[in-house]
């Protein structure tokens, strides 16, 4: 089992599931983004999803767009991503998955990217605009290095495509809760529950739900049927509004949803 | 045969680099399109619209007074500017709108740069009784204000996009985000031969009528094929449309003219093939303008329709196999050609199309008076009067106030 799978399995064995927290590198500045990621872990986040700012983030809503644009305007370079992974893993044990659109990896060189990520202590990649069908180079590089590769599964995916996402993913499958882009939502879609059920049928033992989750109650609800809950925009908003202290509080509030409280909500 | 390429890849270009959420919609579209292609009912419907709504076939016009400035070569314009709504864009829009209707979609969304594609989409939405949202970079809503008004008059909602470079590339990002969220009832009517499969192939096929008509028309007029076919290249739809019928005519040279803005060696240009390198943008692998980290670089052109840091994957492939050549034309070269065609022939071209005219002037001087050059005049210049008026100081100081 990979480190990410091990963490998820341990949280499940304890009667709950994993909390995955997203923050972009370089927002509001490199050092603060590192401190904020460390604060996530210190406040109950199990797995870090570290986003690399990209000029054309088509999966992201306004909150993450604003943060990553600010990071780019402030001079974010890909090298900072590896620096951040190394700096965070020197301070906390949680596995770090890097979330990146595909072109930066392609330009850096898929094999070189994999090698440098591994050397920095990273656990793998989440690739929002790379489907397994187009991923031959990354499948080979991740097999060679043992890095995790998280592909997406959507409510609109056919059963055959869900099976493919499950088979090709390592670490977990990213179940997109709703047809839409990142951003907090009052209701995490019923579609998420149905999607996770379909992923189970497709053989998944490690499915995390993301997009729209912003409260501890939603985390608890999701962990009632999924193996992990992924939170992004809510953390980025907290960091934008109140700095590291605020993001630490937000993480703690979300982590309250991972505390096993007897029987799951089902 | 080069004409038989069906995607999803053109050599190493093309493909589908999109969020998983969109794959089902792309598959649905691909299936519907593949069926429609050989469905006589669909083809008849489209042909009927071309004949009774768009005004096809568009004519060709030989322009001898302009040609004096192009080395004396015979220059023949394919008049896509005379189509309803003023450019080639309507060919693709009507095809896709018919498909959207077949798929039961009730809402059309589109990106637009110059506004011509947005106007064409708003037009089709009005014609078919669909709702319509057009994403347009804020910079473009300012420089193409007339087209914003046209779209609104046609009943479309125009959303000014304020992120990134606030031009066409960012409008596409927002349209993709809208599509992910609303794919059940919405068709994304992409306006050029870029994007994920099946868009590059499908959009090309809806435009290939340009070259098919022009090839016959030039044969009828001159008794032979042209020596060269020229077009401007933004995303590349009008160029693919006129190139396609000639791809397997080895004696016909194909030239695409990219926007070089202030010069392709400056930092202010949109010369994607000339200055870019392969990468992934907006769902496909192709040439693009990017920095060493793979971040998209903002493009610059006086022409909103060419102000795009990417290009369709089929052009990337035609470039790499040497079948077509892509050359840069500056803002000023294009504007001079715009004024020249206006004054010598009484035809005011779109600034986009003026890039093809400027390229043709240089090409004609190289090829000489024996040559026949077919130019795709992709659109008319009405939308550009604000820009041209400022460029050539055509407005009276008093009236400008
Ligand atoms: C008249 C005209 N020509 C050309 C273009 C560029 O698009 P393409 O390269 O897809 O033909 C546009 C786009 O707005 C246009 O309006």
XYZ file of C-alpha atoms and ligand atoms in Angstrom:
683
model
C 0.000 0.000 0.000
C 1.169 3.539 -0.724
C 1.572 6.064 2.096
C -1.679 7.751 1.136
C -3.543 4.435 1.080
C -2.025 3.529 4.438
C -3.208 6.768 6.023
C -6.701 6.353 4.615
C -6.896 2.712 5.703
C -5.792 3.628 9.237
C -8.469 6.337 9.539
C -11.095 3.904 8.245
C -9.956 1.235 10.703
C -10.479 3.814 13.453
C -14.102 4.191 12.359
C -13.842 7.364 10.334
C -12.038 8.440 7.188
C -9.372 10.823 5.983
C -9.500 14.589 5.723
C -7.659 15.904 2.681
C -6.855 19.634 2.723
C -5.991 21.733 -0.342
C -3.883 24.868 -0.386
C -1.977 26.420 -3.288
C 1.775 26.987 -3.125
C 2.830 30.618 -3.024
C -0.359 32.101 -1.606
C -0.240 34.589 -0.024
C 3.540 34.031 -0.285
C 5.763 30.972 -0.368
C 6.668 30.849 3.329
C 3.106 31.482 4.515
C 1.785 28.772 2.211
C 4.267 26.341 3.768
C 3.326 27.407 7.300
C -0.355 27.105 6.428
C 0.070 23.572 5.081
C 1.900 22.581 8.261
C -0.901 24.138 10.295
C -3.420 21.990 8.406
C -1.686 18.835 9.568
C -1.272 20.114 13.114
C -5.016 20.665 13.192
C -6.217 17.308 11.983
C -5.750 17.197 8.229
C -4.476 13.759 7.219
C -3.319 14.330 3.647
C -2.151 17.558 2.025
C -3.215 18.418 -1.490
C -0.739 21.054 -2.567
C -1.870 22.997 -5.615
C 0.535 24.407 -8.195
C -0.784 27.728 -9.492
C -1.565 27.611 -13.213
C -2.577 30.295 -15.682
C -5.697 28.506 -16.960
C -7.313 26.549 -14.122
C -10.546 25.363 -15.752
C -11.620 23.146 -12.842
C -11.381 25.947 -10.287
C -13.957 28.384 -9.011
C -13.396 32.028 -8.084
C -11.788 31.544 -4.640
C -8.992 29.281 -5.854
C -8.630 31.237 -9.097
C -8.034 34.427 -7.139
C -5.463 32.797 -4.865
C -3.517 31.076 -7.642
C -3.578 34.171 -9.849
C -2.183 36.184 -6.966
C 0.572 33.602 -6.496
C 1.457 33.757 -10.192
C 1.446 37.540 -10.200
C 3.753 37.360 -7.208
C 6.283 35.305 -9.159
C 5.402 31.665 -8.469
C 7.771 29.265 -10.263
C 7.432 25.495 -10.545
C 10.618 25.082 -8.540
C 8.825 26.643 -5.556
C 6.443 23.703 -5.648
C 9.253 21.219 -4.989
C 10.740 23.545 -2.359
C 7.383 23.688 -0.582
C 6.958 19.905 -0.650
C 10.430 19.471 0.859
C 9.884 22.155 3.507
C 6.489 20.787 4.573
C 7.620 17.170 4.702
C 10.581 18.197 6.863
C 8.114 19.476 9.470
C 5.145 17.078 9.361
C 4.571 13.451 8.415
C 1.350 13.706 6.414
C 1.674 12.596 2.790
C 1.642 15.403 0.239
C -0.115 14.998 -3.081
C 0.596 17.723 -5.595
C -2.434 18.919 -7.517
C -1.446 20.255 -10.923
C -2.877 20.924 -14.336
C -1.053 18.931 -16.947
C 0.882 21.430 -19.053
C 3.384 22.438 -16.336
C 4.304 18.774 -15.846
C 4.582 18.255 -19.585
C 6.911 21.224 -19.980
C 9.053 20.268 -16.989
C 9.295 16.737 -18.395
C 7.098 13.998 -16.959
C 10.010 11.807 -15.810
C 12.009 14.693 -14.413
C 8.918 15.926 -12.580
C 8.333 12.514 -11.048
C 11.971 12.192 -9.970
C 12.083 15.668 -8.411
C 8.750 15.196 -6.652
C 9.942 11.922 -5.187
C 13.234 13.492 -4.116
C 11.366 16.349 -2.407
C 9.316 13.846 -0.416
C 6.049 14.107 -2.346
C 3.580 11.223 -2.450
C 2.096 11.661 -5.908
C -0.055 13.776 -8.217
C -3.702 14.731 -8.565
C -4.308 15.646 -12.204
C -7.610 17.461 -12.805
C -7.258 17.810 -16.577
C -5.460 14.565 -17.334
C -7.682 11.549 -17.898
C -6.070 8.119 -17.795
C -6.656 7.767 -21.557
C -4.027 10.467 -22.215
C -1.685 9.536 -19.378
C 0.679 6.919 -20.871
C 3.810 8.866 -19.925
C 2.619 9.524 -16.381
C 1.450 5.936 -15.837
C 4.966 4.777 -16.725
C 6.726 7.425 -14.621
C 4.524 6.809 -11.582
C 5.026 3.051 -11.851
C 8.767 3.552 -12.057
C 8.881 5.891 -9.024
C 6.027 4.392 -7.020
C 4.316 7.776 -6.811
C 0.553 7.853 -6.342
C -1.646 9.003 -9.194
C -5.111 10.288 -8.449
C -7.530 10.433 -11.369
C -10.988 11.948 -11.212
C -14.355 10.231 -11.375
C -17.483 12.266 -12.131
C -21.225 11.729 -11.772
C -21.348 11.779 -15.579
C -18.703 9.048 -16.007
C -19.877 5.767 -17.511
C -19.361 2.547 -15.557
C -16.529 1.618 -17.887
C -14.812 4.937 -17.224
C -15.284 4.576 -13.470
C -13.612 1.169 -13.674
C -10.750 2.743 -15.588
C -10.359 5.535 -12.987
C -10.338 2.972 -10.196
C -7.878 0.682 -11.957
C -5.459 3.417 -12.949
C -5.586 5.419 -9.720
C -3.289 4.741 -6.807
C -3.729 6.446 -3.432
C -7.389 7.178 -3.977
C -9.931 7.994 -6.642
C -11.111 11.601 -6.566
C -14.912 11.472 -6.681
C -16.152 14.827 -7.959
C -19.211 15.492 -5.806
C -21.127 17.547 -8.282
C -21.094 18.564 -11.914
C -19.193 21.793 -11.500
C -16.036 23.551 -10.429
C -14.424 24.037 -7.011
C -16.137 26.272 -4.466
C -18.114 25.919 -1.258
C -21.712 24.702 -1.569
C -24.454 24.579 1.034
C -25.407 21.036 0.069
C -22.892 18.476 -0.977
C -24.683 16.779 -3.771
C -26.632 13.576 -3.423
C -24.766 12.758 -6.599
C -21.636 12.197 -4.487
C -23.240 9.382 -2.501
C -24.452 7.714 -5.685
C -21.062 8.142 -7.327
C -19.210 6.563 -4.410
C -21.637 3.626 -4.502
C -20.867 3.182 -8.199
C -17.135 3.430 -7.493
C -17.508 0.646 -4.903
C -19.165 -1.507 -7.560
C -16.247 -0.668 -9.817
C -13.923 -2.065 -7.164
C -12.744 1.022 -5.296
C -11.594 0.635 -1.710
C -10.208 4.163 -1.550
C -12.559 6.893 -2.774
C -12.388 10.486 -1.545
C -15.092 13.038 -2.267
C -14.167 16.572 -3.240
C -15.675 19.843 -4.548
C -18.109 21.826 -2.445
C -17.269 20.558 1.053
C -16.752 23.393 3.534
C -17.985 22.394 7.020
C -17.247 19.754 9.643
C -20.810 18.475 9.337
C -20.357 17.958 5.619
C -17.092 16.133 6.296
C -18.899 13.827 8.715
C -21.711 13.231 6.251
C -19.289 12.391 3.436
C -17.206 10.100 5.636
C -20.403 8.197 6.285
C -20.084 6.666 2.823
C -16.662 7.643 1.443
C -13.071 6.993 2.537
C -12.037 10.612 2.569
C -13.324 14.169 2.290
C -11.401 16.788 0.312
C -11.698 20.463 1.247
C -10.238 23.303 -0.790
C -11.987 26.627 -1.219
C -13.064 26.851 2.435
C -9.432 26.600 3.549
C -8.210 29.011 0.903
C -10.878 31.537 1.950
C -9.816 31.227 5.579
C -6.173 31.746 4.661
C -7.035 34.729 2.485
C -9.172 36.342 5.170
C -7.308 35.564 8.372
C -3.902 34.084 7.645
C -2.357 30.964 9.157
C -4.292 31.254 12.418
C -7.592 31.322 10.595
C -6.701 28.408 8.355
C -5.633 26.433 11.443
C -9.044 27.106 13.037
C -10.829 26.163 9.834
C -8.876 22.906 9.630
C -9.719 22.053 13.230
C -13.407 22.716 12.606
C -13.357 20.454 9.550
C -11.411 17.786 11.437
C -14.167 17.676 14.032
C -16.119 15.922 11.312
C -13.592 13.086 11.260
C -13.998 12.206 14.914
C -15.693 8.834 15.040
C -18.970 9.330 16.925
C -20.267 5.832 17.253
C -22.291 4.490 14.355
C -21.738 6.186 11.006
C -24.539 8.368 9.707
C -25.957 5.596 7.510
C -4.976 11.351 -48.050
C -4.416 14.348 -45.793
C -8.090 15.224 -46.146
C -9.144 12.028 -44.380
C -7.849 12.862 -40.905
C -10.594 12.240 -38.351
C -8.857 12.903 -35.051
C -8.668 12.650 -32.094
C -4.985 13.017 -32.980
C -3.217 14.755 -35.819
C 0.213 13.239 -35.526
C 1.153 14.015 -31.936
C -1.351 16.862 -31.625
C -4.958 16.972 -30.474
C -6.503 14.613 -27.929
C -8.612 15.397 -24.905
C -7.033 17.090 -21.912
C -10.147 17.987 -19.943
C -11.687 17.220 -16.559
C -13.347 13.811 -16.406
C -16.714 15.557 -15.907
C -16.658 16.653 -19.564
C -15.746 13.346 -21.165
C -19.334 12.094 -21.302
C -20.471 15.263 -23.056
C -17.619 15.044 -25.561
C -18.472 11.409 -26.255
C -22.140 12.304 -26.701
C -21.192 15.074 -29.109
C -18.774 12.859 -31.002
C -21.420 10.175 -31.489
C -24.065 12.681 -32.560
C -21.672 14.292 -34.981
C -20.504 11.001 -36.471
C -24.133 10.041 -37.085
C -25.089 13.442 -38.493
C -22.184 13.424 -40.916
C -23.742 10.642 -42.962
C -27.378 11.440 -42.215
C -29.025 12.871 -45.356
C -31.677 14.608 -43.234
C -29.075 16.506 -41.247
C -27.092 17.408 -44.342
C -30.232 18.603 -46.093
C -31.211 20.769 -43.128
C -27.770 22.347 -43.038
C -27.693 22.868 -46.811
C -31.101 24.523 -46.621
C -29.852 26.947 -43.965
C -26.741 27.701 -46.005
C -28.852 28.501 -49.054
C -31.702 30.415 -47.459
C -30.179 31.975 -44.363
C -26.396 32.343 -44.629
C -26.368 33.128 -48.329
C -24.126 30.328 -49.569
C -22.358 29.753 -51.810
C -20.380 32.889 -51.079
C -18.986 34.476 -54.219
C -15.377 34.967 -55.209
C -14.124 38.380 -56.284
C -10.959 39.040 -58.262
C -9.237 42.208 -57.036
C -6.859 43.511 -59.746
C -6.347 47.007 -58.315
C -5.338 45.544 -54.958
C -3.219 42.952 -56.783
C -1.022 45.692 -58.246
C 0.364 45.920 -54.703
C 0.848 42.168 -54.562
C 3.465 41.769 -57.254
C 0.816 41.775 -59.951
C -0.277 38.224 -59.134
C -3.939 37.356 -59.731
C -5.596 37.747 -56.341
C -9.011 36.212 -55.771
C -10.996 36.729 -52.581
C -13.365 34.140 -51.154
C -16.073 36.378 -49.785
C -16.977 34.928 -46.394
C -17.494 38.547 -45.336
C -20.770 38.488 -47.270
C -22.277 35.726 -45.154
C -25.129 36.613 -42.848
C -23.639 38.019 -39.620
C -20.503 39.091 -41.459
C -17.966 36.301 -41.245
C -17.218 32.629 -41.799
C -18.176 31.859 -38.195
C -21.833 31.233 -39.088
C -20.938 28.040 -41.040
C -19.792 26.246 -37.918
C -22.401 27.802 -35.678
C -25.370 26.577 -37.707
C -23.900 23.090 -37.916
C -23.322 22.853 -34.187
C -26.651 24.476 -33.317
C -28.442 21.830 -35.385
C -26.496 19.156 -33.519
C -27.317 20.747 -30.168
C -30.988 20.696 -31.074
C -30.729 17.007 -31.965
C -29.150 16.375 -28.573
C -32.096 18.089 -26.895
C -29.984 20.954 -25.532
C -31.843 24.195 -24.929
C -28.982 26.487 -24.016
C -25.994 27.539 -26.116
C -22.844 28.986 -24.613
C -19.878 30.362 -26.523
C -16.621 32.228 -26.157
C -15.856 35.099 -28.427
C -12.898 37.324 -29.181
C -13.838 39.695 -31.968
C -17.468 39.058 -31.207
C -18.146 37.523 -34.613
C -18.498 34.032 -33.214
C -20.620 35.344 -30.359
C -22.865 37.211 -32.792
C -23.221 34.116 -34.953
C -24.076 31.996 -31.904
C -26.563 34.545 -30.598
C -28.091 34.566 -34.077
C -28.500 30.786 -34.153
C -29.963 30.828 -30.647
C -32.530 33.393 -31.761
C -33.312 31.377 -34.873
C -33.751 28.114 -32.964
C -35.399 29.580 -29.872
C -32.587 28.643 -27.506
C -31.122 30.655 -24.653
C -27.587 31.941 -25.109
C -24.694 33.095 -22.932
C -21.533 34.465 -24.526
C -18.284 34.811 -22.591
C -16.082 37.643 -23.798
C -12.895 39.025 -22.300
C -13.409 42.451 -20.783
C -10.695 43.899 -23.036
C -12.599 42.604 -26.057
C -15.973 43.893 -24.894
C -14.354 47.316 -25.011
C -12.658 47.092 -28.389
C -15.595 45.291 -30.034
C -18.408 47.177 -28.324
C -20.574 47.151 -31.424
C -20.686 43.359 -31.410
C -21.596 43.342 -27.709
C -24.632 45.437 -28.570
C -25.483 43.150 -31.478
C -25.411 40.063 -29.271
C -27.592 41.709 -26.641
C -30.043 42.878 -29.290
C -30.269 39.274 -30.462
C -31.280 38.267 -26.955
C -28.000 36.808 -25.690
C -26.446 37.466 -22.325
C -22.867 38.743 -22.688
C -20.612 38.032 -19.709
C -17.452 40.181 -19.584
C -14.627 37.957 -18.309
C -12.379 39.752 -15.850
C -9.802 37.058 -15.063
C -6.323 36.523 -16.504
C -5.560 38.507 -19.628
C -9.273 39.335 -19.990
C -9.263 38.201 -23.630
C -10.276 35.170 -25.666
C -8.241 32.586 -23.718
C -9.962 33.526 -20.472
C -13.360 33.564 -22.156
C -12.742 29.934 -23.158
C -11.817 29.054 -19.554
C -15.084 30.498 -18.288
C -17.118 28.810 -21.005
C -15.527 25.474 -20.062
C -16.366 26.106 -16.390
C -19.960 26.890 -17.307
C -20.154 23.749 -19.437
C -18.866 21.493 -16.643
C -21.641 22.776 -14.394
C -24.487 22.816 -16.923
C -23.683 20.087 -19.359
C -27.097 18.423 -19.027
C -28.997 21.129 -20.929
C -26.137 23.143 -22.430
C -24.078 22.834 -25.579
C -20.719 24.588 -25.651
C -20.542 25.962 -29.148
C -16.783 26.336 -29.513
C -15.891 28.779 -32.254
C -12.660 27.511 -33.718
C -10.737 24.355 -34.618
C -9.165 24.126 -31.153
C -10.312 22.424 -27.949
C -10.763 18.751 -27.128
C -11.847 16.151 -29.682
C -14.289 16.212 -31.499
C -14.218 20.027 -31.790
C -11.171 20.405 -34.089
C -12.510 17.884 -36.599
C -16.125 18.891 -36.337
C -15.518 22.634 -36.656
C -13.208 22.016 -39.607
C -15.839 19.897 -41.321
C -18.495 22.586 -40.889
C -16.119 25.095 -42.506
C -14.664 22.950 -45.281
C -17.480 24.112 -47.547
C -15.433 27.324 -47.932
C -12.599 25.540 -49.714
C -14.870 23.170 -51.610
C -16.808 26.058 -53.121
C -13.712 28.157 -53.741
C -11.820 25.327 -55.447
C -14.622 24.948 -58.023
C -15.049 28.701 -58.377
C -11.363 29.315 -59.030
C -11.259 26.440 -61.519
C -14.255 27.938 -63.315
C -12.746 31.415 -63.367
C -9.122 30.624 -64.209
C -9.221 27.099 -65.594
C -6.692 25.943 -63.025
C -5.993 25.532 -59.363
C -4.452 28.458 -57.500
C -0.732 28.426 -56.755
C -1.374 29.399 -53.188
C -4.228 29.639 -50.716
C -3.935 32.118 -47.843
C -5.847 32.801 -44.639
C -5.393 34.398 -41.255
C -4.963 32.075 -38.281
C -6.338 32.760 -34.830
C -7.560 29.408 -33.600
C -7.512 28.484 -37.256
C -11.098 27.778 -38.339
C -11.324 29.935 -41.457
C -7.885 28.724 -42.508
C -8.755 25.026 -42.054
C -12.018 25.701 -43.848
C -10.344 27.006 -46.970
C -7.238 24.763 -46.784
C -9.055 21.474 -46.435
C -10.217 21.011 -50.032
C -6.655 21.672 -51.236
C -4.729 19.484 -48.775
C -4.201 16.763 -51.351
C -3.374 19.116 -54.213
C 0.410 19.069 -53.804
C 0.964 21.990 -56.191
C -1.195 24.322 -54.127
C 0.856 25.999 -51.393
C -0.968 26.807 -48.167
C -0.125 29.870 -46.074
C -1.515 30.760 -42.670
C -0.819 34.235 -41.331
C -0.527 34.667 -37.602
C -0.874 37.947 -35.737
C 2.577 39.308 -34.934
C 1.225 42.291 -32.998
C 4.091 44.733 -32.510
C 6.471 42.232 -34.115
C 6.994 38.523 -33.607
C 10.384 39.200 -32.035
C 8.867 41.535 -29.446
C 6.923 40.241 -26.447
C 3.667 41.606 -27.864
C 2.397 39.166 -30.438
C 0.062 36.225 -30.998
C 2.332 34.277 -33.376
C 1.657 30.895 -31.837
C 3.294 28.564 -34.347
C 6.090 31.009 -35.216
C 7.102 31.598 -31.595
C 5.414 28.941 -29.476
C 6.148 25.324 -28.718
C 3.954 22.263 -28.164
C 1.932 22.054 -24.978
C -1.567 21.501 -23.674
C -4.076 24.351 -23.604
C -7.871 24.259 -23.602
C -8.132 20.534 -23.952
C -5.725 19.734 -26.762
C -2.030 19.356 -27.411
C -0.826 21.899 -29.933
C 1.529 24.827 -30.296
C 1.011 27.520 -27.690
C 2.677 30.577 -26.211
C 4.059 29.630 -22.824
C 6.905 30.308 -20.451
C 9.427 27.682 -19.353
C 7.048 26.516 -16.593
C 4.220 25.875 -19.029
C 2.237 28.922 -17.915
C 0.339 30.410 -20.830
C 1.766 33.738 -21.988
C -0.707 36.464 -22.826
C -0.959 37.215 -26.509
C -1.268 40.635 -28.132
C -2.866 41.669 -31.385
C -4.800 44.656 -32.612
C -7.257 42.072 -33.869
C -9.367 40.559 -31.100
C -10.136 37.491 -33.208
C -6.459 36.575 -33.559
C -5.467 37.514 -30.009
C -5.124 33.941 -28.787
C -2.026 32.122 -27.468
C -3.086 28.744 -28.897
C -3.896 27.285 -32.304
C -5.828 24.270 -33.559
C -3.977 20.925 -33.481
C -4.473 20.202 -37.189
C -2.507 23.352 -38.026
C 0.274 22.273 -35.654
C 0.428 19.006 -37.560
C 0.263 20.593 -41.037
C 3.131 22.821 -39.958
C 5.250 19.971 -38.660
C 4.770 17.793 -41.751
C 5.539 20.808 -43.930
C 2.202 20.879 -45.747
C 1.327 24.429 -44.703
C 3.479 27.419 -43.774
C 2.677 29.843 -40.980
C 4.093 33.352 -41.103
C 3.765 36.445 -38.905
C 2.018 39.702 -39.909
C 2.259 42.774 -37.676
C -0.574 45.020 -36.540
C 0.624 47.757 -38.847
C 1.024 45.518 -41.894
C -2.531 44.314 -41.357
C -3.927 47.826 -40.885
C -2.194 49.078 -44.049
C -3.652 46.148 -45.990
C -7.090 46.891 -44.541
C -6.933 50.451 -45.806
C -5.494 49.384 -49.137
C -8.277 46.913 -49.919
C -10.835 49.506 -48.861
C -9.382 52.145 -51.179
C -8.530 49.985 -54.177
C -11.545 47.681 -54.229
C -14.265 49.201 -52.058
C -14.199 46.234 -49.695
C -13.555 46.879 -45.996
C -12.183 43.681 -44.468
C -12.122 42.604 -40.832
C -8.757 43.287 -39.199
C -8.349 39.514 -38.839
C -8.776 38.997 -42.578
C -6.469 41.943 -43.270
C -3.632 39.796 -41.903
C -4.257 37.375 -44.772
C -4.286 40.286 -47.216
C -0.980 41.625 -45.911
C 0.552 38.172 -46.187
C -0.808 37.857 -49.706
C 0.860 41.129 -50.713
C 4.255 39.751 -49.654
C 3.567 36.385 -51.224
C 2.465 37.938 -54.513
C 5.760 39.824 -54.733
C 7.598 36.531 -54.284
C 5.488 34.532 -56.729
C 5.146 37.241 -59.394
C 2.491 38.078 -61.987
C 1.964 34.524 -63.229
C 0.672 33.363 -59.875
C -2.949 32.883 -58.815
C -3.562 33.418 -55.093
C -6.827 32.584 -53.364
C -7.406 34.534 -50.145
C -10.000 33.747 -47.533
C -11.657 37.053 -46.738
C -13.036 35.688 -43.487
C -15.026 38.704 -42.388
C -16.042 42.296 -42.942
C -14.732 45.299 -41.129
C -17.881 46.948 -39.791
C -17.084 45.743 -36.276
C -13.628 47.303 -36.518
C -14.573 50.885 -37.328
C -13.791 52.009 -33.797
C -10.258 50.572 -33.990
C -9.645 51.676 -37.579
C -11.063 55.120 -36.851
C -8.599 55.586 -34.017
C -5.699 54.029 -35.956
C -6.106 56.240 -39.015
C -7.549 59.257 -37.160
C -10.775 59.112 -39.124
C -13.028 60.690 -36.555
C -13.587 64.417 -36.467
C -12.351 65.791 -33.177
C -15.792 67.296 -32.535
C -17.764 64.173 -33.430
C -15.511 62.041 -31.241
C -16.810 63.948 -28.200
C -13.459 37.683 -39.352
C -12.650 36.735 -38.536
N -11.632 36.080 -39.108
C -10.865 35.220 -38.416
C -11.076 34.998 -37.070
C -10.125 34.094 -36.353
O -10.622 32.840 -36.074
P -10.176 31.561 -36.877
O -8.678 31.544 -36.883
O -10.759 30.437 -36.099
O -10.721 31.648 -38.236
C -12.133 35.650 -36.434
C -12.394 35.404 -35.006
O -13.048 36.093 -34.326
C -12.937 36.534 -37.189
O -13.955 37.197 -36.618
